[in-house]
Short mmCIF file of C-alpha atoms in Angstrom, two decimals:
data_model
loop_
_atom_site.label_atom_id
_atom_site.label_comp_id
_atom_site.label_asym_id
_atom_site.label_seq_id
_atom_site.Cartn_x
_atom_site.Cartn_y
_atom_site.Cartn_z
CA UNK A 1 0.00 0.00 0.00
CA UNK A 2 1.14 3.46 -1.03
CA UNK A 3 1.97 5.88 1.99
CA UNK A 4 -0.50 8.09 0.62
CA UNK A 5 -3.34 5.39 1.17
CA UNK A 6 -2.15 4.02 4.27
CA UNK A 7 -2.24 7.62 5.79
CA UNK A 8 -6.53 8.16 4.60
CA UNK A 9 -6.96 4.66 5.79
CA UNK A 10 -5.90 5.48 8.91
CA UNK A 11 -7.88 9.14 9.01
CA UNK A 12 -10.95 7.27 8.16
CA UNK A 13 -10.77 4.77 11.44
CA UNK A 14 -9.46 7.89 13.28
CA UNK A 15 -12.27 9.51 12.48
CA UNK A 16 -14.79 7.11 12.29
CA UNK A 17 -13.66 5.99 16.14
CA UNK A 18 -14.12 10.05 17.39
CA UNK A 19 -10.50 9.70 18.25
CA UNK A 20 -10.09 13.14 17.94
CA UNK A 21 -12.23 14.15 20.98
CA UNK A 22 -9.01 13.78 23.39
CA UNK A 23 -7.41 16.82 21.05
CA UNK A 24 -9.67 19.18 21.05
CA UNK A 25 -8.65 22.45 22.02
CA UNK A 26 -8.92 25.93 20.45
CA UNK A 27 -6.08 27.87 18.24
CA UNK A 28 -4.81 29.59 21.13
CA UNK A 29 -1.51 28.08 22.77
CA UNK A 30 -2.69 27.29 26.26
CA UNK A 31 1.26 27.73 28.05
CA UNK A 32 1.71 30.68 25.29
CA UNK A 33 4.42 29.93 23.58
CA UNK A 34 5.52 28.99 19.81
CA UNK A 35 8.27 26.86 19.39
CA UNK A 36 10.91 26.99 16.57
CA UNK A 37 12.17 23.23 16.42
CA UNK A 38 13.84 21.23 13.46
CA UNK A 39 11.85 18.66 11.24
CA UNK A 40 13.99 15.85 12.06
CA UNK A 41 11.79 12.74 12.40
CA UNK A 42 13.45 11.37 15.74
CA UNK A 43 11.32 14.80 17.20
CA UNK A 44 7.94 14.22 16.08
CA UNK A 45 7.01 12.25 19.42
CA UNK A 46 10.09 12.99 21.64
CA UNK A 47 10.28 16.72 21.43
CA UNK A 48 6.94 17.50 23.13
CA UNK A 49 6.99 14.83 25.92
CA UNK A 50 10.89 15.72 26.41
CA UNK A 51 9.35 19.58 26.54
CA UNK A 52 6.24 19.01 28.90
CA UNK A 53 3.72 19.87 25.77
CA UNK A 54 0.26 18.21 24.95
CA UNK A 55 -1.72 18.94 22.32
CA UNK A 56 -2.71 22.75 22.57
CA UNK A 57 0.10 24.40 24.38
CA UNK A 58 2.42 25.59 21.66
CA UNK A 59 2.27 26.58 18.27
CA UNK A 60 5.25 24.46 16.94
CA UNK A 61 7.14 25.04 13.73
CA UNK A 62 9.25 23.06 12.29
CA UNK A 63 12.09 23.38 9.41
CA UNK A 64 15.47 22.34 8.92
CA UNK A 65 17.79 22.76 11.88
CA UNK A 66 15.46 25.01 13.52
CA UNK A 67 16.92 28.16 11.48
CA UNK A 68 15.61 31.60 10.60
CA UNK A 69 17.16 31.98 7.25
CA UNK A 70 15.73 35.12 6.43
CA UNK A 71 14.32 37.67 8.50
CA UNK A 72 11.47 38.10 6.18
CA UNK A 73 10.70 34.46 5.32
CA UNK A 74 7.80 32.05 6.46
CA UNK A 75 9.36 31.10 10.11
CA UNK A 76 9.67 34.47 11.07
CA UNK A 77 6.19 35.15 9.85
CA UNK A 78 5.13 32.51 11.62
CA UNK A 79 6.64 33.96 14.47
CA UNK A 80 5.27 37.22 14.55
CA UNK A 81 1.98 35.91 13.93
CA UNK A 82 1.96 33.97 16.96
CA UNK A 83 3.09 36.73 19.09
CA UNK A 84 0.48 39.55 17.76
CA UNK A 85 -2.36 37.02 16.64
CA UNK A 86 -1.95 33.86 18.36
CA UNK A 87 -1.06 34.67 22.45
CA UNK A 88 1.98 33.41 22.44
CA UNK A 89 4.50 35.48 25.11
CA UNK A 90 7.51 33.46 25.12
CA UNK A 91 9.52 32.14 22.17
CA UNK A 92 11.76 28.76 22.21
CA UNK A 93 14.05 27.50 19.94
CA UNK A 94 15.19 23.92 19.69
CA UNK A 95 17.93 22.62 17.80
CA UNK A 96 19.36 19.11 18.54
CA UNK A 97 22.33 17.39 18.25
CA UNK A 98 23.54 14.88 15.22
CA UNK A 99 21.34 17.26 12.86
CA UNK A 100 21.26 16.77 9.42
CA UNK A 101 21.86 20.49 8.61
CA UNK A 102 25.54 20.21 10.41
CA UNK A 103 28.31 20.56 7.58
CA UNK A 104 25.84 20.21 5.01
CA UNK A 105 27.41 19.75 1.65
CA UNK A 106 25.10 22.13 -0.96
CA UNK A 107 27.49 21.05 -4.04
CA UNK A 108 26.29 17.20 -2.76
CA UNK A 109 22.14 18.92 -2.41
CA UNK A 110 22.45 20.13 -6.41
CA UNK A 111 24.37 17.38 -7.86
CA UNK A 112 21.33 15.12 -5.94
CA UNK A 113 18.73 17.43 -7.47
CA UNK A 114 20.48 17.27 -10.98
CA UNK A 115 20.18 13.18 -10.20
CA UNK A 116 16.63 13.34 -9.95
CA UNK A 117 16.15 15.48 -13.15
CA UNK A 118 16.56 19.33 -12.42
CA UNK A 119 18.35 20.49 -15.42
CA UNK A 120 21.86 21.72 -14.53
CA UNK A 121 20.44 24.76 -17.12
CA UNK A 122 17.52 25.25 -14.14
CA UNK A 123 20.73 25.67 -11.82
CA UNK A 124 22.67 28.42 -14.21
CA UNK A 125 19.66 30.46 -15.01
CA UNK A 126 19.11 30.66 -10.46
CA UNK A 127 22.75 31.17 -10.33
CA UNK A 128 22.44 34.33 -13.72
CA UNK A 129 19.29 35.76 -11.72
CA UNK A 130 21.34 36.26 -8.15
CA UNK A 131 20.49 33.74 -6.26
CA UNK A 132 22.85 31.83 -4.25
CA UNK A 133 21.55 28.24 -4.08
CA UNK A 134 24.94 27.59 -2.04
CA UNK A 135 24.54 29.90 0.69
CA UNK A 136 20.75 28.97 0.90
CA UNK A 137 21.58 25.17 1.07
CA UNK A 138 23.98 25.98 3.79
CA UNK A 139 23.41 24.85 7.54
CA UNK A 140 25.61 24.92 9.77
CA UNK A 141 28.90 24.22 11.50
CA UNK A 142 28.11 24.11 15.10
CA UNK A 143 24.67 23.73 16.58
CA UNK A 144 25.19 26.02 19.76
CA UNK A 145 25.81 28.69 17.72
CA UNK A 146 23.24 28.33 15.23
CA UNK A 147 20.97 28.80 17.60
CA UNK A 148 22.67 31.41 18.89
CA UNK A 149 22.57 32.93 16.06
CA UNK A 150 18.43 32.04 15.46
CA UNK A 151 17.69 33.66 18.86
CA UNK A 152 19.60 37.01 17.97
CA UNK A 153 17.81 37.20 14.73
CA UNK A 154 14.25 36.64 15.82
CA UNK A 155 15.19 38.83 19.24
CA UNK A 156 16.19 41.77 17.11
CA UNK A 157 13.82 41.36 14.15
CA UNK A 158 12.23 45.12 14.14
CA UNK A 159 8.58 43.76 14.69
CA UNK A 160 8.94 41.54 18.06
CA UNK A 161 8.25 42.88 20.97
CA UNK A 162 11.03 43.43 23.17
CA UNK A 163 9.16 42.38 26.39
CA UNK A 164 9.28 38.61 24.30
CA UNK A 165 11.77 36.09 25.99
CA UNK A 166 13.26 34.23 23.79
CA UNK A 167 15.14 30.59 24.39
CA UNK A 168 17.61 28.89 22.21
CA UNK A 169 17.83 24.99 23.26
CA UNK A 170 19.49 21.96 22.03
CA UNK A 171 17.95 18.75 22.33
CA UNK A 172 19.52 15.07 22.56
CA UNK A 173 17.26 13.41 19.85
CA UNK A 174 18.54 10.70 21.90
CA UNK A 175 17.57 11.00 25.28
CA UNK A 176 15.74 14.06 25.00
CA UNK A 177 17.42 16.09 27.07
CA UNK A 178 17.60 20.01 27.03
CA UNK A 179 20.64 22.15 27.22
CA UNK A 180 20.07 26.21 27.53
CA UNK A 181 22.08 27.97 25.08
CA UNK A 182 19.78 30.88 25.45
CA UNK A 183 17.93 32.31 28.50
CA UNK A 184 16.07 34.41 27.16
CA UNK A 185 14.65 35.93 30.78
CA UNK A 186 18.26 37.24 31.16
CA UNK A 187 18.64 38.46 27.72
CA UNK A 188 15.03 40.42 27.97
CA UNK A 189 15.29 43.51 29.63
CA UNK A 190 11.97 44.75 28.90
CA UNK A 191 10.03 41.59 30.89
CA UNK A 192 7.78 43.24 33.91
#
């Protein structure tokens, strides 16, 4: 069975079994907070129970390596949207250890993509129109300060608050454990 198939056949006893009664909750993050984690797949399960968080108490977004790119991208959209529309008050985020985005090799990403049949033309005509599909690719060399560097740019974006705290972590995918790169109560000088 196709993973497509086995996902709606699963919905449909979900569903069908009111299993979603024990997740109700409204849009609103009941401990207010959004968290800024990475996609790995060894976090789906373990980052909320390492983190204390049921269903309804964070708005979580995920990427790769937990990373603000862009200070006008989606995350940091996200972000903001959870501080002015959403409740949240408090910002965390969570990197982990053995991430794929460490030492990345974007030469290794583009020959992959010209394996699966993105014309190496594709790749000149980015390249011709300014964009750097290196320095995009890129993660990171050390984890600590990638999230280091995360925190600073959400903590100084010119829209957040300045009475926001916000956390940079690093997980043990693991064992789960948290490490505090960033306390964000003593880097918040505006909190009450």
């Amino acid at each position: 069975m196709r993973v497509l198939h086995a996902l709606l056949e699963h919905n449909h006893e979900f569903v069908t079994s009111r299993e979603y009664e024990k997740f109700r909750t409204d849009k609103f993050p009941d401990k207010n907070l959004a968290v800024l984690a990475c996609m790995d797949a060894r976090l789906v399960e373990l980052l909320p129970k390492a983190m204390g968080l049921k269903n309804g108490d964070a708005k979580l977004i995920k990427n790769a390596g937990a990373l603000v790119t862009h200070p006008w991208g989606s995350v940091m959209r996200s972000l903001l949207i959870a501080v002015y529309q959403l409740r949240a008050e408090e910002i965390c985020v969570v990197a982990h250890h053995d991430c794929g985005m460490n030492a990345i090799d974007p030469k290794q990403v583009l020959e992959n993509a010209v394996e699966r049949g993105v014309s190496p033309d594709t790749l000149s005509t980015l390249r011709a129109a300014g964009i750097n599909l290196d320095g995009w690719l890129k993660g990171f060399d050390n984890v600590e300060d990638s999230v280091r560097h995360t925190v600073d740019t959400v903590r100084h974006h010119p829209l957040m608050p300045r009475d926001i705290p916000v956390h940079g972590l690093v997980i043990s995918p693991a064992t789960g454990a948290l490490t505090v790169i960033v306390d964000g109560y003593a880097d918040t000088p505006d909190l009450p």
